XYZ file of C-alpha atoms in Angstrom:
217
model
C -51.772 3.544 -7.896
C -52.915 7.143 -8.009
C -55.800 9.371 -7.105
C -56.933 12.236 -9.299
C -59.345 15.092 -9.714
C -59.802 15.835 -13.392
C -56.325 16.045 -14.861
C -54.540 16.556 -11.534
C -52.864 13.386 -10.259
C -51.702 12.840 -6.667
C -49.071 10.181 -6.057
C -45.693 9.661 -4.409
C -42.210 8.302 -4.937
C -41.676 5.933 -2.020
C -38.915 7.188 0.269
C -37.946 3.563 0.995
C -38.020 1.094 -1.898
C -37.023 -2.570 -2.008
C -34.880 -5.024 -3.935
C -35.437 -6.746 -6.227
C -36.369 -3.645 -8.229
C -39.587 -2.053 -7.009
C -41.112 -0.128 -9.911
C -44.287 0.893 -8.091
C -42.958 4.419 -7.520
C -42.674 5.027 -11.265
C -45.334 7.044 -13.070
C -46.045 6.569 -16.772
C -48.590 8.273 -18.969
C -49.757 7.846 -22.569
C -50.199 10.029 -25.572
C -53.847 11.001 -26.201
C -55.825 8.227 -27.912
C -56.072 8.542 -31.681
C -59.879 8.338 -31.708
C -62.521 9.811 -29.468
C -64.269 6.692 -28.204
C -67.988 6.546 -27.483
C -68.427 4.951 -24.055
C -71.550 3.192 -25.372
C -69.477 1.418 -28.010
C -66.029 0.805 -26.581
C -63.557 -1.374 -28.528
C -62.444 -4.670 -27.064
C -58.844 -3.481 -27.137
C -57.902 0.119 -26.494
C -54.317 0.604 -27.648
C -52.388 2.742 -25.183
C -48.612 3.223 -25.263
C -47.241 4.093 -21.823
C -44.112 5.644 -23.314
C -43.618 8.641 -21.037
C -41.887 8.214 -17.677
C -42.172 11.065 -15.217
C -39.080 10.005 -13.279
C -35.776 8.213 -13.830
C -34.096 5.078 -12.510
C -30.816 5.231 -10.612
C -28.559 2.165 -10.653
C -25.882 1.721 -7.991
C -23.392 -1.170 -8.052
C -21.734 -2.086 -4.743
C -19.059 -4.723 -4.168
C -16.234 -5.702 -1.820
C -13.449 -8.270 -1.803
C -12.057 -7.236 1.589
C -11.708 -10.224 3.948
C -12.012 -7.818 6.896
C -15.674 -7.429 5.946
C -16.482 -11.137 5.583
C -19.706 -11.914 7.391
C -21.051 -8.387 6.876
C -24.436 -8.252 5.188
C -25.433 -5.347 2.984
C -28.706 -3.748 4.087
C -29.390 -0.617 2.079
C -28.186 2.145 -0.217
C -29.281 5.776 0.231
C -28.937 8.757 -2.091
C -29.167 12.162 -0.456
C -28.796 15.799 -1.446
C -28.910 19.032 0.527
C -30.456 20.917 -2.376
C -32.843 18.628 -4.263
C -36.065 16.726 -3.519
C -35.534 13.074 -4.470
C -38.712 11.380 -3.185
C -42.085 11.950 -1.562
C -45.626 13.125 -2.365
C -46.295 15.116 -5.516
C -49.035 16.321 -7.864
C -48.862 16.257 -11.642
C -51.136 17.917 -14.196
C -51.831 15.593 -17.120
C -53.113 18.575 -19.093
C -49.671 20.227 -18.787
C -47.294 17.349 -19.426
C -44.382 19.674 -20.157
C -44.443 20.967 -16.576
C -42.464 19.192 -13.840
C -44.401 17.591 -10.945
C -44.947 19.740 -7.864
C -43.719 18.191 -4.612
C -45.425 18.652 -1.257
C -43.155 20.738 0.989
C -44.234 18.804 4.096
C -44.207 15.287 2.647
C -41.119 15.183 0.455
C -37.513 14.186 1.143
C -34.013 15.110 0.029
C -33.140 11.415 0.079
C -34.312 8.048 -1.184
C -33.340 4.572 0.077
C -33.445 1.108 -1.446
C -33.264 -1.880 0.912
C -32.776 -5.603 0.558
C -35.850 -7.381 1.883
C -33.479 -10.164 2.894
C -29.920 -8.858 3.520
C -27.160 -10.519 1.477
C -23.472 -11.171 2.070
C -21.484 -8.084 1.099
C -18.216 -9.784 0.141
C -17.937 -11.946 -2.955
C -20.660 -10.576 -5.195
C -21.792 -7.503 -7.089
C -24.924 -5.923 -5.622
C -27.047 -4.005 -8.133
C -29.509 -1.566 -6.561
C -32.068 0.178 -8.774
C -34.643 2.670 -7.617
C -36.928 5.446 -8.831
C -35.987 9.034 -8.000
C -37.107 12.502 -8.949
C -35.267 13.850 -11.996
C -32.328 15.988 -10.955
C -29.030 17.595 -11.782
C -27.077 17.977 -8.551
C -23.479 18.508 -7.490
C -23.957 17.566 -3.819
C -25.116 13.967 -4.203
C -24.051 11.653 -1.354
C -24.221 7.853 -1.469
C -24.525 5.943 1.817
C -24.190 2.143 2.054
C -25.306 0.428 5.265
C -24.134 -3.016 6.258
C -24.803 -4.990 9.428
C -22.302 -3.040 11.534
C -20.938 -0.259 9.338
C -22.031 2.808 7.400
C -19.983 3.842 4.350
C -20.418 7.303 2.812
C -19.192 8.524 -0.570
C -19.743 11.927 -2.162
C -20.125 12.261 -5.924
C -17.003 13.778 -7.444
C -18.930 15.743 -10.075
C -22.431 16.886 -10.945
C -24.832 14.011 -11.655
C -27.914 14.223 -13.914
C -30.916 11.912 -13.804
C -33.292 12.344 -16.734
C -36.908 11.198 -16.854
C -37.347 7.862 -18.602
C -33.659 6.983 -18.455
C -31.452 4.728 -16.331
C -28.512 6.582 -14.791
C -25.698 4.277 -13.656
C -23.504 5.750 -10.930
C -19.809 4.767 -10.661
C -19.289 1.403 -8.940
C -18.730 1.622 -5.192
C -16.023 -0.751 -3.919
C -16.072 -1.002 -0.129
C -12.926 -1.490 1.939
C -12.702 -2.270 5.638
C -9.506 -0.243 6.075
C -9.898 2.463 8.697
C -13.571 1.757 9.455
C -14.801 1.489 13.017
C -17.486 -0.999 13.942
C -20.575 0.752 15.268
C -22.580 -0.122 18.330
C -26.271 -0.837 17.781
C -29.312 0.265 19.764
C -32.496 -1.593 18.847
C -35.677 -0.565 20.608
C -39.400 -1.332 20.753
C -42.173 0.780 22.220
C -45.653 2.220 22.038
C -46.669 5.332 20.083
C -43.888 7.395 21.658
C -41.374 5.136 19.879
C -41.787 7.095 16.669
C -39.356 8.349 14.018
C -38.822 11.544 16.021
C -37.546 9.492 18.974
C -35.269 7.510 16.657
C -33.767 10.759 15.346
C -33.412 12.095 18.899
C -31.607 8.972 20.117
C -29.344 8.976 17.059
C -28.405 12.585 17.722
C -27.840 11.858 21.411
C -25.570 8.855 20.804
C -23.695 10.201 17.780
C -22.110 8.623 14.726
C -20.573 5.681 16.604
C -24.067 4.176 16.999
C -26.779 2.903 14.674
C -30.299 3.275 16.093
C -33.115 1.008 14.834
C -36.808 1.311 15.628
C -38.123 -2.258 15.529
C -41.789 -1.849 16.317
C -44.474 0.361 17.760
């Protein structure tokens, strides 16, 4: 779903995507049509091959066999980088398909998250998360896995490249309960003041031993 003015397309990679795989953040475009069609005599079938993907797909596999984590449900996986835009609003010029999309400085993010719509048991299965992200080559990629009561963070050991139109599979993340501390949870509701800025403020105030959730405005 896009809006456009001439050849300039405005769209976005969703900052939060959902499992099962949500491909709505992808953007595909076709080669020019072989014939110049007359709009007064259009063919029944116009053959278009959507072969060009503007972005790539990241696949993250998460598992655990640790009995200490039995009962934990896996909620989400987040990729983040201090140096690279991974999601958000962008424009793309269809007349200059060799040029990378331009991201909006005020509406783009150095992270992208994929969530389970319905959280699943962490232990005993392999969880495959796939999501669309801006193409990148970064050396500061961080992977964060959130479960019901814990947050697990892992930094990539080497530079990672995500190419447009390709699936990049990151090394499997095996979660252990050794040495982790169960977090306290603050869940709040409110009116318009209960915005993302307040959530960030409360998180900063309480520190890393807490998870803060905004559950409704």
